[in-house]
PDB file of C-alpha atoms and ligand atoms in Angstrom:
ATOM      1  CA  MET A   1     -14.507 -14.435 -32.474  1.00 47.00           C
ATOM      2  CA  VAL A   2     -14.273 -10.982 -30.827  1.00 56.00           C
ATOM      3  CA  THR A   3     -13.404  -8.042 -33.089  1.00 65.00           C
ATOM      4  CA  PRO A   4     -10.121  -6.583 -31.808  1.00 69.00           C
ATOM      5  CA  LEU A   5     -10.490  -3.158 -30.179  1.00 71.00           C
ATOM      6  CA  ASN A   6      -8.530  -1.354 -32.874  1.00 68.00           C
ATOM      7  CA  LYS A   7     -10.723  -2.793 -35.641  1.00 71.00           C
ATOM      8  CA  ARG A   8     -13.928  -1.485 -34.108  1.00 69.00           C
ATOM      9  CA  PRO A   9     -15.555   1.863 -34.815  1.00 67.00           C
ATOM     10  CA  ARG A  10     -14.586   4.102 -31.885  1.00 65.00           C
ATOM     11  CA  SER A  11     -18.028   4.449 -30.388  1.00 63.00           C
ATOM     12  CA  GLY A  12     -21.696   4.569 -31.122  1.00 62.00           C
ATOM     13  CA  PRO A  13     -24.262   1.915 -31.854  1.00 57.00           C
ATOM     14  CA  TYR A  14     -22.019  -0.023 -34.212  1.00 54.00           C
ATOM     15  CA  SER A  15     -18.953  -0.281 -31.999  1.00 63.00           C
ATOM     16  CA  GLY A  16     -20.753  -2.923 -29.967  1.00 66.00           C
ATOM     17  CA  LEU A  17     -18.674  -1.732 -27.051  1.00 86.00           C
ATOM     18  CA  ASN A  18     -20.104  -0.691 -23.747  1.00 92.00           C
ATOM     19  CA  ALA A  19     -18.570  -0.833 -20.272  1.00 95.00           C
ATOM     20  CA  ARG A  20     -19.746  -4.383 -19.724  1.00 94.00           C
ATOM     21  CA  SER A  21     -18.515  -5.763 -23.010  1.00 93.00           C
ATOM     22  CA  ALA A  22     -15.243  -3.824 -22.632  1.00 95.00           C
ATOM     23  CA  LYS A  23     -14.720  -5.544 -19.306  1.00 96.00           C
ATOM     24  CA  ARG A  24     -15.356  -8.925 -20.880  1.00 95.00           C
ATOM     25  CA  PHE A  25     -13.033  -8.140 -23.743  1.00 94.00           C
ATOM     26  CA  LEU A  26     -10.201  -7.007 -21.443  1.00 96.00           C
ATOM     27  CA  THR A  27     -10.652 -10.012 -19.164  1.00 97.00           C
ATOM     28  CA  GLN A  28     -10.253 -12.318 -22.115  1.00 96.00           C
ATOM     29  CA  ALA A  29      -7.249 -10.438 -23.507  1.00 96.00           C
ATOM     30  CA  PHE A  30      -5.530 -10.395 -20.092  1.00 97.00           C
ATOM     31  CA  SER A  31      -6.161 -14.083 -19.385  1.00 97.00           C
ATOM     32  CA  GLU A  32      -4.862 -15.041 -22.805  1.00 97.00           C
ATOM     33  CA  ALA A  33      -1.719 -13.037 -22.009  1.00 96.00           C
ATOM     34  CA  GLY A  34      -1.313 -15.038 -18.790  1.00 96.00           C
ATOM     35  CA  ILE A  35      -1.936 -12.055 -16.502  1.00 95.00           C
ATOM     36  CA  PRO A  36      -3.056 -13.262 -13.071  1.00 92.00           C
ATOM     37  CA  PHE A  37      -6.264 -11.665 -11.691  1.00 94.00           C
ATOM     38  CA  ALA A  38      -7.256 -10.788 -15.261  1.00 97.00           C
ATOM     39  CA  GLU A  39     -10.859 -10.035 -14.327  1.00 97.00           C
ATOM     40  CA  ASP A  40      -9.938  -7.766 -11.391  1.00 96.00           C
ATOM     41  CA  ASP A  41      -7.571  -5.787 -13.593  1.00 97.00           C
ATOM     42  CA  ALA A  42     -10.176  -5.506 -16.355  1.00 98.00           C
ATOM     43  CA  LEU A  43     -12.766  -4.269 -13.878  1.00 97.00           C
ATOM     44  CA  GLU A  44     -10.444  -1.656 -12.374  1.00 96.00           C
ATOM     45  CA  ILE A  45      -9.486  -0.336 -15.796  1.00 97.00           C
ATOM     46  CA  VAL A  46     -13.072  -0.088 -17.008  1.00 97.00           C
ATOM     47  CA  LEU A  47     -14.241   1.596 -13.809  1.00 97.00           C
ATOM     48  CA  ALA A  48     -11.382   4.111 -13.919  1.00 96.00           C
ATOM     49  CA  ALA A  49     -11.881   4.920 -17.593  1.00 96.00           C
ATOM     50  CA  THR A  50     -15.659   5.313 -17.364  1.00 96.00           C
ATOM     51  CA  GLY A  51     -15.693   6.933 -13.932  1.00 95.00           C
ATOM     52  CA  PHE A  52     -18.310   4.370 -12.899  1.00 96.00           C
ATOM     53  CA  ASP A  53     -18.423   2.632  -9.544  1.00 94.00           C
ATOM     54  CA  LYS A  54     -19.648  -0.970  -9.389  1.00 94.00           C
ATOM     55  CA  ILE A  55     -23.267   0.095  -9.042  1.00 96.00           C
ATOM     56  CA  ALA A  56     -23.064   2.459 -12.018  1.00 95.00           C
ATOM     57  CA  LEU A  57     -21.534  -0.388 -13.991  1.00 95.00           C
ATOM     58  CA  MET A  58     -24.647  -2.465 -13.273  1.00 94.00           C
ATOM     59  CA  LEU A  59     -27.064   0.355 -14.077  1.00 95.00           C
ATOM     60  CA  ARG A  60     -25.263   1.974 -17.014  1.00 93.00           C
ATOM     61  CA  GLY A  61     -23.030  -0.848 -18.223  1.00 93.00           C
ATOM     62  CA  THR A  62     -24.844  -1.188 -21.542  1.00 92.00           C
ATOM     63  CA  GLU A  63     -24.530   2.470 -22.606  1.00 92.00           C
ATOM     64  CA  PHE A  64     -22.238   3.045 -25.584  1.00 89.00           C
ATOM     65  CA  LEU A  65     -18.786   4.313 -24.758  1.00 90.00           C
ATOM     66  CA  THR A  66     -17.757   7.810 -25.786  1.00 89.00           C
ATOM     67  CA  PRO A  67     -14.721   8.033 -28.090  1.00 88.00           C
ATOM     68  CA  GLU A  68     -12.611   9.419 -25.210  1.00 91.00           C
ATOM     69  CA  VAL A  69     -13.463   6.538 -22.902  1.00 93.00           C
ATOM     70  CA  PHE A  70     -12.878   4.069 -25.709  1.00 90.00           C
ATOM     71  CA  GLU A  71      -9.395   5.511 -26.336  1.00 92.00           C
ATOM     72  CA  THR A  72      -8.559   5.537 -22.640  1.00 95.00           C
ATOM     73  CA  ILE A  73      -9.541   1.896 -22.267  1.00 96.00           C
ATOM     74  CA  GLN A  74      -7.495   1.010 -25.302  1.00 94.00           C
ATOM     75  CA  SER A  75      -4.376   2.765 -24.025  1.00 96.00           C
ATOM     76  CA  TYR A  76      -4.710   1.293 -20.509  1.00 97.00           C
ATOM     77  CA  MET A  77      -5.143  -2.140 -22.041  1.00 97.00           C
ATOM     78  CA  THR A  78      -1.978  -1.790 -24.120  1.00 97.00           C
ATOM     79  CA  ARG A  79      -0.004  -0.684 -21.086  1.00 97.00           C
ATOM     80  CA  ARG A  80      -1.310  -3.562 -18.975  1.00 97.00           C
ATOM     81  CA  LEU A  81      -0.476  -6.050 -21.725  1.00 97.00           C
ATOM     82  CA  SER A  82       3.076  -4.702 -21.799  1.00 95.00           C
ATOM     83  CA  GLY A  83       3.474  -5.573 -18.118  1.00 95.00           C
ATOM     84  CA  GLU A  84       2.650  -2.319 -16.307  1.00 96.00           C
ATOM     85  CA  PRO A  85       0.595  -2.993 -13.156  1.00 96.00           C
ATOM     86  CA  VAL A  86      -2.850  -1.396 -12.972  1.00 97.00           C
ATOM     87  CA  ASP A  87      -1.985   0.799  -9.979  1.00 96.00           C
ATOM     88  CA  HIS A  88       0.913   2.342 -11.885  1.00 97.00           C
ATOM     89  CA  ILE A  89      -1.275   2.908 -14.936  1.00 97.00           C
ATOM     90  CA  LEU A  90      -3.891   4.670 -12.828  1.00 97.00           C
ATOM     91  CA  GLY A  91      -1.462   6.382 -10.438  1.00 97.00           C
ATOM     92  CA  TRP A  92      -3.246   5.202  -7.306  1.00 97.00           C
ATOM     93  CA  ARG A  93      -3.986   2.116  -5.256  1.00 96.00           C
ATOM     94  CA  GLU A  94      -6.682   1.477  -2.717  1.00 95.00           C
ATOM     95  CA  PHE A  95      -5.568   0.724   0.833  1.00 97.00           C
ATOM     96  CA  TYR A  96      -7.950   0.130   3.744  1.00 98.00           C
ATOM     97  CA  GLY A  97     -10.815   1.544   1.665  1.00 96.00           C
ATOM     98  CA  ARG A  98      -9.054   4.766   0.674  1.00 97.00           C
ATOM     99  CA  ARG A  99      -7.290   5.864  -2.471  1.00 96.00           C
ATOM    100  CA  PHE A 100      -3.540   6.513  -2.192  1.00 98.00           C
ATOM    101  CA  LYS A 101      -1.588   8.256  -4.902  1.00 98.00           C
ATOM    102  CA  ILE A 102       1.469   6.213  -5.888  1.00 98.00           C
ATOM    103  CA  SER A 103       4.426   6.471  -8.255  1.00 96.00           C
ATOM    104  CA  GLY A 104       7.697   4.692  -8.925  1.00 95.00           C
ATOM    105  CA  ASP A 105       9.082   6.489  -5.852  1.00 97.00           C
ATOM    106  CA  VAL A 106       6.945   4.616  -3.313  1.00 97.00           C
ATOM    107  CA  LEU A 107       6.066   1.037  -2.539  1.00 96.00           C
ATOM    108  CA  SER A 108       2.548   0.517  -3.738  1.00 96.00           C
ATOM    109  CA  PRO A 109       0.528  -0.208  -0.573  1.00 97.00           C
ATOM    110  CA  ARG A 110      -0.504  -3.852  -0.288  1.00 94.00           C
ATOM    111  CA  ALA A 111      -3.437  -5.595   1.347  1.00 92.00           C
ATOM    112  CA  ASP A 112      -0.700  -7.498   3.254  1.00 92.00           C
ATOM    113  CA  THR A 113      -0.178  -4.354   5.325  1.00 96.00           C
ATOM    114  CA  GLU A 114      -3.819  -3.990   6.401  1.00 95.00           C
ATOM    115  CA  PRO A 115      -3.428  -6.377   9.381  1.00 96.00           C
ATOM    116  CA  LEU A 116      -0.842  -3.972  10.821  1.00 97.00           C
ATOM    117  CA  VAL A 117      -3.397  -1.168  10.635  1.00 98.00           C
ATOM    118  CA  ARG A 118      -6.115  -3.324  12.214  1.00 97.00           C
ATOM    119  CA  GLY A 119      -3.756  -4.366  15.024  1.00 97.00           C
ATOM    120  CA  ALA A 120      -2.854  -0.719  15.642  1.00 98.00           C
ATOM    121  CA  LEU A 121      -6.507   0.343  15.843  1.00 98.00           C
ATOM    122  CA  SER A 122      -7.387  -2.356  18.358  1.00 97.00           C
ATOM    123  CA  ARG A 123      -4.390  -1.490  20.548  1.00 97.00           C
ATOM    124  CA  LEU A 124      -5.141   2.252  20.469  1.00 97.00           C
ATOM    125  CA  GLU A 125      -8.791   1.956  21.452  1.00 95.00           C
ATOM    126  CA  LYS A 126      -8.215   3.259  24.974  1.00 93.00           C
ATOM    127  CA  THR A 127      -5.505   5.820  24.206  1.00 96.00           C
ATOM    128  CA  ALA A 128      -6.744   9.411  24.186  1.00 95.00           C
ATOM    129  CA  ARG A 129      -5.034  11.643  21.581  1.00 97.00           C
ATOM    130  CA  PRO A 130      -2.412   9.090  20.539  1.00 98.00           C
ATOM    131  CA  ILE A 131       0.900  10.277  19.091  1.00 98.00           C
ATOM    132  CA  LEU A 132       2.101   7.984  16.304  1.00 98.00           C
ATOM    133  CA  LEU A 133       5.322   7.494  14.396  1.00 98.00           C
ATOM    134  CA  ASP A 134       5.326   5.845  10.951  1.00 98.00           C
ATOM    135  CA  MET A 135       8.937   5.155   9.947  1.00 98.00           C
ATOM    136  CA  GLY A 136       9.613   4.825   6.217  1.00 98.00           C
ATOM    137  CA  THR A 137       6.112   5.996   5.418  1.00 98.00           C
ATOM    138  CA  GLY A 138       6.346   5.698   1.610  1.00 98.00           C
ATOM    139  CA  SER A 139       2.926   6.634   0.244  1.00 98.00           C
ATOM    140  CA  GLY A 140       1.814   7.231   3.833  1.00 98.00           C
ATOM    141  CA  ALA A 141      -0.515   4.227   3.726  1.00 98.00           C
ATOM    142  CA  ILE A 142      -0.065   3.146   7.358  1.00 98.00           C
ATOM    143  CA  GLY A 143       0.191   6.447   9.220  1.00 98.00           C
ATOM    144  CA  LEU A 144      -2.344   8.392   7.174  1.00 98.00           C
ATOM    145  CA  THR A 145      -4.906   5.589   7.361  1.00 98.00           C
ATOM    146  CA  LEU A 146      -4.590   5.713  11.149  1.00 98.00           C
ATOM    147  CA  LEU A 147      -5.056   9.498  11.145  1.00 98.00           C
ATOM    148  CA  ALA A 148      -8.163   9.087   9.021  1.00 98.00           C
ATOM    149  CA  GLU A 149      -9.519   6.396  11.361  1.00 98.00           C
ATOM    150  CA  LEU A 150      -8.582   8.183  14.606  1.00 98.00           C
ATOM    151  CA  PRO A 151      -9.695  11.824  14.542  1.00 97.00           C
ATOM    152  CA  GLU A 152      -7.696  12.705  17.669  1.00 97.00           C
ATOM    153  CA  ALA A 153      -4.388  11.159  16.643  1.00 98.00           C
ATOM    154  CA  ASP A 154      -1.248  13.035  15.588  1.00 98.00           C
ATOM    155  CA  LEU A 155       1.427  11.572  13.352  1.00 98.00           C
ATOM    156  CA  LEU A 156       5.085  11.970  12.553  1.00 98.00           C
ATOM    157  CA  ALA A 157       5.864  10.291   9.231  1.00 98.00           C
ATOM    158  CA  THR A 158       9.466   9.876   8.094  1.00 98.00           C
ATOM    159  CA  ASP A 159      11.173   8.661   4.976  1.00 98.00           C
ATOM    160  CA  ILE A 160      14.686   8.677   3.565  1.00 97.00           C
ATOM    161  CA  SER A 161      13.270   9.568   0.154  1.00 97.00           C
ATOM    162  CA  GLU A 162      12.247  13.153  -0.497  1.00 98.00           C
ATOM    163  CA  ALA A 163      10.176  12.051  -3.498  1.00 98.00           C
ATOM    164  CA  ALA A 164       8.275   9.604  -1.285  1.00 98.00           C
ATOM    165  CA  LEU A 165       7.549  12.289   1.312  1.00 98.00           C
ATOM    166  CA  LYS A 166       6.129  14.500  -1.411  1.00 98.00           C
ATOM    167  CA  ILE A 167       3.642  11.753  -2.334  1.00 98.00           C
ATOM    168  CA  ALA A 168       2.789  11.139   1.328  1.00 98.00           C
ATOM    169  CA  LYS A 169       2.074  14.862   1.798  1.00 98.00           C
ATOM    170  CA  GLU A 170      -0.234  14.868  -1.205  1.00 98.00           C
ATOM    171  CA  ASN A 171      -2.065  11.868   0.215  1.00 98.00           C
ATOM    172  CA  ALA A 172      -2.396  13.623   3.579  1.00 98.00           C
ATOM    173  CA  ALA A 173      -4.025  16.575   1.831  1.00 98.00           C
ATOM    174  CA  THR A 174      -6.402  14.381  -0.168  1.00 98.00           C
ATOM    175  CA  LEU A 175      -7.430  12.490   2.950  1.00 98.00           C
ATOM    176  CA  HIS A 176      -7.943  15.765   4.858  1.00 98.00           C
ATOM    177  CA  VAL A 177      -5.538  14.813   7.648  1.00 98.00           C
ATOM    178  CA  LYS A 178      -2.596  17.043   6.864  1.00 97.00           C
ATOM    179  CA  ASP A 179      -3.164  19.315   9.876  1.00 98.00           C
ATOM    180  CA  ARG A 180      -2.344  16.387  12.149  1.00 98.00           C
ATOM    181  CA  ALA A 181       0.655  15.064  10.214  1.00 98.00           C
ATOM    182  CA  GLU A 182       4.268  16.154  10.228  1.00 98.00           C
ATOM    183  CA  PHE A 183       6.752  14.844   7.650  1.00 98.00           C
ATOM    184  CA  LEU A 184      10.498  14.607   8.192  1.00 98.00           C
ATOM    185  CA  LEU A 185      13.226  13.499   5.828  1.00 98.00           C
ATOM    186  CA  GLY A 186      15.914  11.064   6.960  1.00 98.00           C
ATOM    187  CA  GLY A 187      16.903   7.472   7.598  1.00 97.00           C
ATOM    188  CA  TRP A 188      15.309   5.642  10.549  1.00 97.00           C
ATOM    189  CA  TRP A 189      16.100   7.547  13.784  1.00 98.00           C
ATOM    190  CA  ASP A 190      18.083  10.318  12.070  1.00 97.00           C
ATOM    191  CA  ALA A 191      14.759  11.794  11.010  1.00 98.00           C
ATOM    192  CA  VAL A 192      13.175  11.783  14.475  1.00 98.00           C
ATOM    193  CA  PRO A 193      13.787  14.706  16.884  1.00 97.00           C
ATOM    194  CA  GLU A 194      15.268  13.388  20.129  1.00 95.00           C
ATOM    195  CA  ASN A 195      12.805  15.032  22.477  1.00 93.00           C
ATOM    196  CA  LEU A 196       9.742  13.234  21.096  1.00 97.00           C
ATOM    197  CA  THR A 197       8.107  10.138  22.568  1.00 98.00           C
ATOM    198  CA  PHE A 198       5.264   8.174  21.022  1.00 98.00           C
ATOM    199  CA  ASP A 199       2.309   6.003  21.957  1.00 98.00           C
ATOM    200  CA  MET A 200       2.944   3.782  18.971  1.00 98.00           C
ATOM    201  CA  ILE A 201       5.781   3.256  16.510  1.00 98.00           C
ATOM    202  CA  LEU A 202       4.899   1.564  13.226  1.00 98.00           C
ATOM    203  CA  SER A 203       6.832   0.513  10.204  1.00 98.00           C
ATOM    204  CA  ASN A 204       6.658  -1.658   7.140  1.00 98.00           C
ATOM    205  CA  PRO A 205      10.386  -1.496   6.469  1.00 97.00           C
ATOM    206  CA  PRO A 206      12.286  -3.092   3.610  1.00 95.00           C
ATOM    207  CA  TYR A 207      12.740  -6.726   4.638  1.00 92.00           C
ATOM    208  CA  ILE A 208      13.656  -8.761   1.583  1.00 92.00           C
ATOM    209  CA  THR A 209      17.048 -10.460   1.680  1.00 90.00           C
ATOM    210  CA  ASN A 210      19.527  -9.732  -1.076  1.00 89.00           C
ATOM    211  CA  ALA A 211      19.186 -13.357  -2.199  1.00 88.00           C
ATOM    212  CA  ALA A 212      15.366 -13.222  -2.322  1.00 90.00           C
ATOM    213  CA  MET A 213      15.495  -9.951  -4.294  1.00 90.00           C
ATOM    214  CA  GLU A 214      16.718 -12.087  -7.200  1.00 87.00           C
ATOM    215  CA  THR A 215      13.561 -14.194  -7.140  1.00 89.00           C
ATOM    216  CA  LEU A 216      10.918 -11.429  -6.944  1.00 87.00           C
ATOM    217  CA  GLU A 217       8.299 -11.144  -9.673  1.00 86.00           C
ATOM    218  CA  THR A 218       9.449  -8.899 -12.520  1.00 84.00           C
ATOM    219  CA  GLU A 219       6.528  -6.502 -12.061  1.00 86.00           C
ATOM    220  CA  VAL A 220       7.569  -5.893  -8.437  1.00 88.00           C
ATOM    221  CA  VAL A 221      11.241  -5.423  -9.298  1.00 85.00           C
ATOM    222  CA  ARG A 222      10.420  -3.119 -12.181  1.00 86.00           C
ATOM    223  CA  TYR A 223       7.799  -0.938 -10.510  1.00 90.00           C
ATOM    224  CA  ASP A 224       8.428  -0.879  -6.747  1.00 90.00           C
ATOM    225  CA  PRO A 225      11.530   0.977  -5.550  1.00 92.00           C
ATOM    226  CA  ASP A 226      14.503  -1.149  -4.523  1.00 90.00           C
ATOM    227  CA  LEU A 227      14.931   1.124  -1.494  1.00 90.00           C
ATOM    228  CA  ALA A 228      11.518   0.053  -0.195  1.00 92.00           C
ATOM    229  CA  LEU A 229      12.206  -3.668  -0.553  1.00 91.00           C
ATOM    230  CA  ARG A 230      15.866  -4.478   0.090  1.00 90.00           C
ATOM    231  CA  GLY A 231      16.538  -5.309   3.734  1.00 91.00           C
ATOM    232  CA  GLY A 232      20.239  -6.186   3.541  1.00 89.00           C
ATOM    233  CA  PRO A 233      22.068  -9.537   3.575  1.00 89.00           C
ATOM    234  CA  ASP A 234      19.667 -11.225   6.029  1.00 92.00           C
ATOM    235  CA  GLY A 235      16.718  -8.867   5.469  1.00 94.00           C
ATOM    236  CA  LEU A 236      16.892  -7.588   9.058  1.00 95.00           C
ATOM    237  CA  ASP A 237      18.935  -4.370   8.769  1.00 95.00           C
ATOM    238  CA  ALA A 238      15.960  -2.064   9.217  1.00 97.00           C
ATOM    239  CA  TYR A 239      14.535  -4.053  12.164  1.00 97.00           C
ATOM    240  CA  ARG A 240      17.883  -3.871  13.992  1.00 97.00           C
ATOM    241  CA  ALA A 241      18.027  -0.100  13.520  1.00 97.00           C
ATOM    242  CA  ILE A 242      14.409   0.482  14.556  1.00 98.00           C
ATOM    243  CA  ILE A 243      14.426  -1.879  17.564  1.00 97.00           C
ATOM    244  CA  ALA A 244      17.714  -0.581  19.004  1.00 96.00           C
ATOM    245  CA  THR A 245      16.293   2.872  19.724  1.00 97.00           C
ATOM    246  CA  ALA A 246      12.534   2.295  19.891  1.00 97.00           C
ATOM    247  CA  PRO A 247      12.432   1.677  23.689  1.00 96.00           C
ATOM    248  CA  LEU A 248      13.872   5.162  24.280  1.00 96.00           C
ATOM    249  CA  ARG A 249      11.188   6.772  22.147  1.00 97.00           C
ATOM    250  CA  LEU A 250       8.110   4.930  23.319  1.00 97.00           C
ATOM    251  CA  LYS A 251       6.025   5.980  26.289  1.00 96.00           C
ATOM    252  CA  CYS A 252       5.712   3.276  28.948  1.00 91.00           C
ATOM    253  CA  GLY A 253       3.093   0.804  27.753  1.00 92.00           C
ATOM    254  CA  GLY A 254       3.506   2.104  24.181  1.00 97.00           C
ATOM    255  CA  TRP A 255       3.519  -0.307  21.261  1.00 98.00           C
ATOM    256  CA  LEU A 256       5.904  -1.165  18.489  1.00 98.00           C
ATOM    257  CA  GLY A 257       4.220  -2.731  15.432  1.00 98.00           C
ATOM    258  CA  LEU A 258       6.232  -3.986  12.475  1.00 98.00           C
ATOM    259  CA  GLU A 259       5.296  -5.740   9.288  1.00 98.00           C
ATOM    260  CA  ILE A 260       7.580  -8.735   8.712  1.00 97.00           C
ATOM    261  CA  GLY A 261       8.259 -11.353   6.073  1.00 94.00           C
ATOM    262  CA  PHE A 262       6.499 -14.716   6.461  1.00 93.00           C
ATOM    263  CA  ASP A 263       9.713 -16.420   7.660  1.00 94.00           C
ATOM    264  CA  GLN A 264      11.038 -13.689   9.971  1.00 96.00           C
ATOM    265  CA  GLY A 265       8.862 -14.227  13.053  1.00 95.00           C
ATOM    266  CA  HIS A 266      11.467 -16.193  14.967  1.00 95.00           C
ATOM    267  CA  GLU A 267      14.281 -13.759  14.162  1.00 96.00           C
ATOM    268  CA  LEU A 268      12.153 -10.817  15.286  1.00 97.00           C
ATOM    269  CA  LYS A 269      11.407 -12.529  18.589  1.00 96.00           C
ATOM    270  CA  VAL A 270      15.153 -12.890  19.095  1.00 96.00           C
ATOM    271  CA  LEU A 271      15.748  -9.211  18.279  1.00 96.00           C
ATOM    272  CA  LEU A 272      13.041  -8.206  20.771  1.00 96.00           C
ATOM    273  CA  ASN A 273      14.435 -10.484  23.467  1.00 92.00           C
ATOM    274  CA  SER A 274      15.697  -7.808  25.857  1.00 88.00           C
ATOM    275  CA  GLY A 275      14.271  -6.524  29.114  1.00 88.00           C
ATOM    276  CA  SER A 276      12.642  -3.651  27.228  1.00 93.00           C
ATOM    277  CA  TRP A 277       9.737  -5.564  25.722  1.00 96.00           C
ATOM    278  CA  GLU A 278       6.693  -7.511  26.864  1.00 95.00           C
ATOM    279  CA  ASN A 279       3.526  -8.921  25.230  1.00 96.00           C
ATOM    280  CA  ILE A 280       5.399  -9.950  22.103  1.00 96.00           C
ATOM    281  CA  THR A 281       2.928 -11.400  19.612  1.00 96.00           C
ATOM    282  CA  ILE A 282       2.975 -12.364  15.987  1.00 96.00           C
ATOM    283  CA  ASP A 283      -0.154 -11.847  13.898  1.00 94.00           C
ATOM    284  CA  LYS A 284      -0.893 -13.740  10.728  1.00 92.00           C
ATOM    285  CA  ASP A 285      -2.220 -12.409   7.439  1.00 88.00           C
ATOM    286  CA  LEU A 286      -5.276 -13.728   5.576  1.00 84.00           C
ATOM    287  CA  GLY A 287      -3.146 -16.433   4.013  1.00 88.00           C
ATOM    288  CA  GLY A 288      -2.226 -17.750   7.489  1.00 91.00           C
ATOM    289  CA  LEU A 289       1.390 -16.546   7.272  1.00 93.00           C
ATOM    290  CA  ASP A 290       3.282 -14.556   9.916  1.00 95.00           C
ATOM    291  CA  ARG A 291       2.970 -10.919   8.919  1.00 96.00           C
ATOM    292  CA  VAL A 292       3.102  -8.518  11.872  1.00 98.00           C
ATOM    293  CA  VAL A 293       5.051  -8.469  15.115  1.00 98.00           C
ATOM    294  CA  TRP A 294       3.862  -6.494  18.131  1.00 98.00           C
ATOM    295  CA  ALA A 295       5.819  -5.644  21.279  1.00 98.00           C
ATOM    296  CA  ARG A 296       4.885  -3.469  24.213  1.00 97.00           C
ATOM    297  CA  LYS A 297       7.408  -1.348  26.032  1.00 96.00           C
ATOM    298  CA  ALA A 298       7.792  -2.786  29.516  1.00 91.00           C
ATOM    299  CA  ASP A 299       7.041  -0.403  32.434  1.00 81.00           C
TER     300      ASP A 299
HETATM  301  N1  LIG B   1       4.960   2.258   4.778  1.00 62.85           N
HETATM  302  C1  LIG B   1       4.711   2.086   3.397  1.00 62.85           C
HETATM  303  C2  LIG B   1       3.737   0.959   3.161  1.00 62.85           C
HETATM  304  O1  LIG B   1       3.510   0.130   3.983  1.00 62.85           O
HETATM  305  C3  LIG B   1       6.009   1.863   2.620  1.00 62.85           C
HETATM  306  C4  LIG B   1       6.749   0.643   3.058  1.00 62.85           C
HETATM  307  C5  LIG B   1       8.059   0.478   2.331  1.00 62.85           C
HETATM  308  O2  LIG B   1       8.433   1.279   1.481  1.00 62.85           O
HETATM  309  N2  LIG B   1       8.770  -0.563   2.688  1.00 62.85           N
HETATM  310  O3  LIG B   1       3.127   0.872   2.136  1.00 62.85           O
END
């Protein structure tokens, strides 16, 4: 029988609590509460509260916790048990190996979006000083990751939400790429000056149908903004808007890369079925589901 956290002395030799045992305790509490990925969440909370990385946890995991760390772990645990996701508790989420600040104003970046970034990097290998457009940038996960990976790239990042752009700008500063990023407020093409053309246009737009919005997990509905998820009656509103004008704004041979829902591959192929596009391909995510569509502007 484990002594509940609030019945233990706060720290010191008799608390019996160190980073390792705290992780075990949280894992057990989260699994009993039916939280999926209980161990991952417990690990993230303990690392954040102690300031340890995984190696420090191995080397120093049996040191007693200070009262401050103990209290932090306790408050994070309570919040997690009440349904708040770990990234919202901590205020950041890791994407492509980097930390992105998040809030209720942006979609929390997902590992699902990493294949879009990988596809972009492989297609930009031979482009000197690429000029990129990330439409609906949210936290900036896609565009800013590419700036960090490609030291010669420049980026225009847009969003219809001023609060989201503020977060993206903060992330640009933290990642030391803000000199190469410009941020403009507005819906899809309204935000993009007409005289600009790009080597690559990227977006992870809202693509969930109104009907499917009703079936999303409560934690997603409660913590990710509706604006970032809802794609209209058939989930394709944003794709129609982006694809209609993209050929005018891409350089010849430039690429359009869009994240899509697992069942939207066919519909996207139809939307891209005009003389403007070639090399249309659909990439799968780690789970083997359609996740990204690529199209090259025909010469
Ligand atoms: N571009 C951001 C991301 O991929 C936000 C996407 C969105 O809000 N739909 O994380």
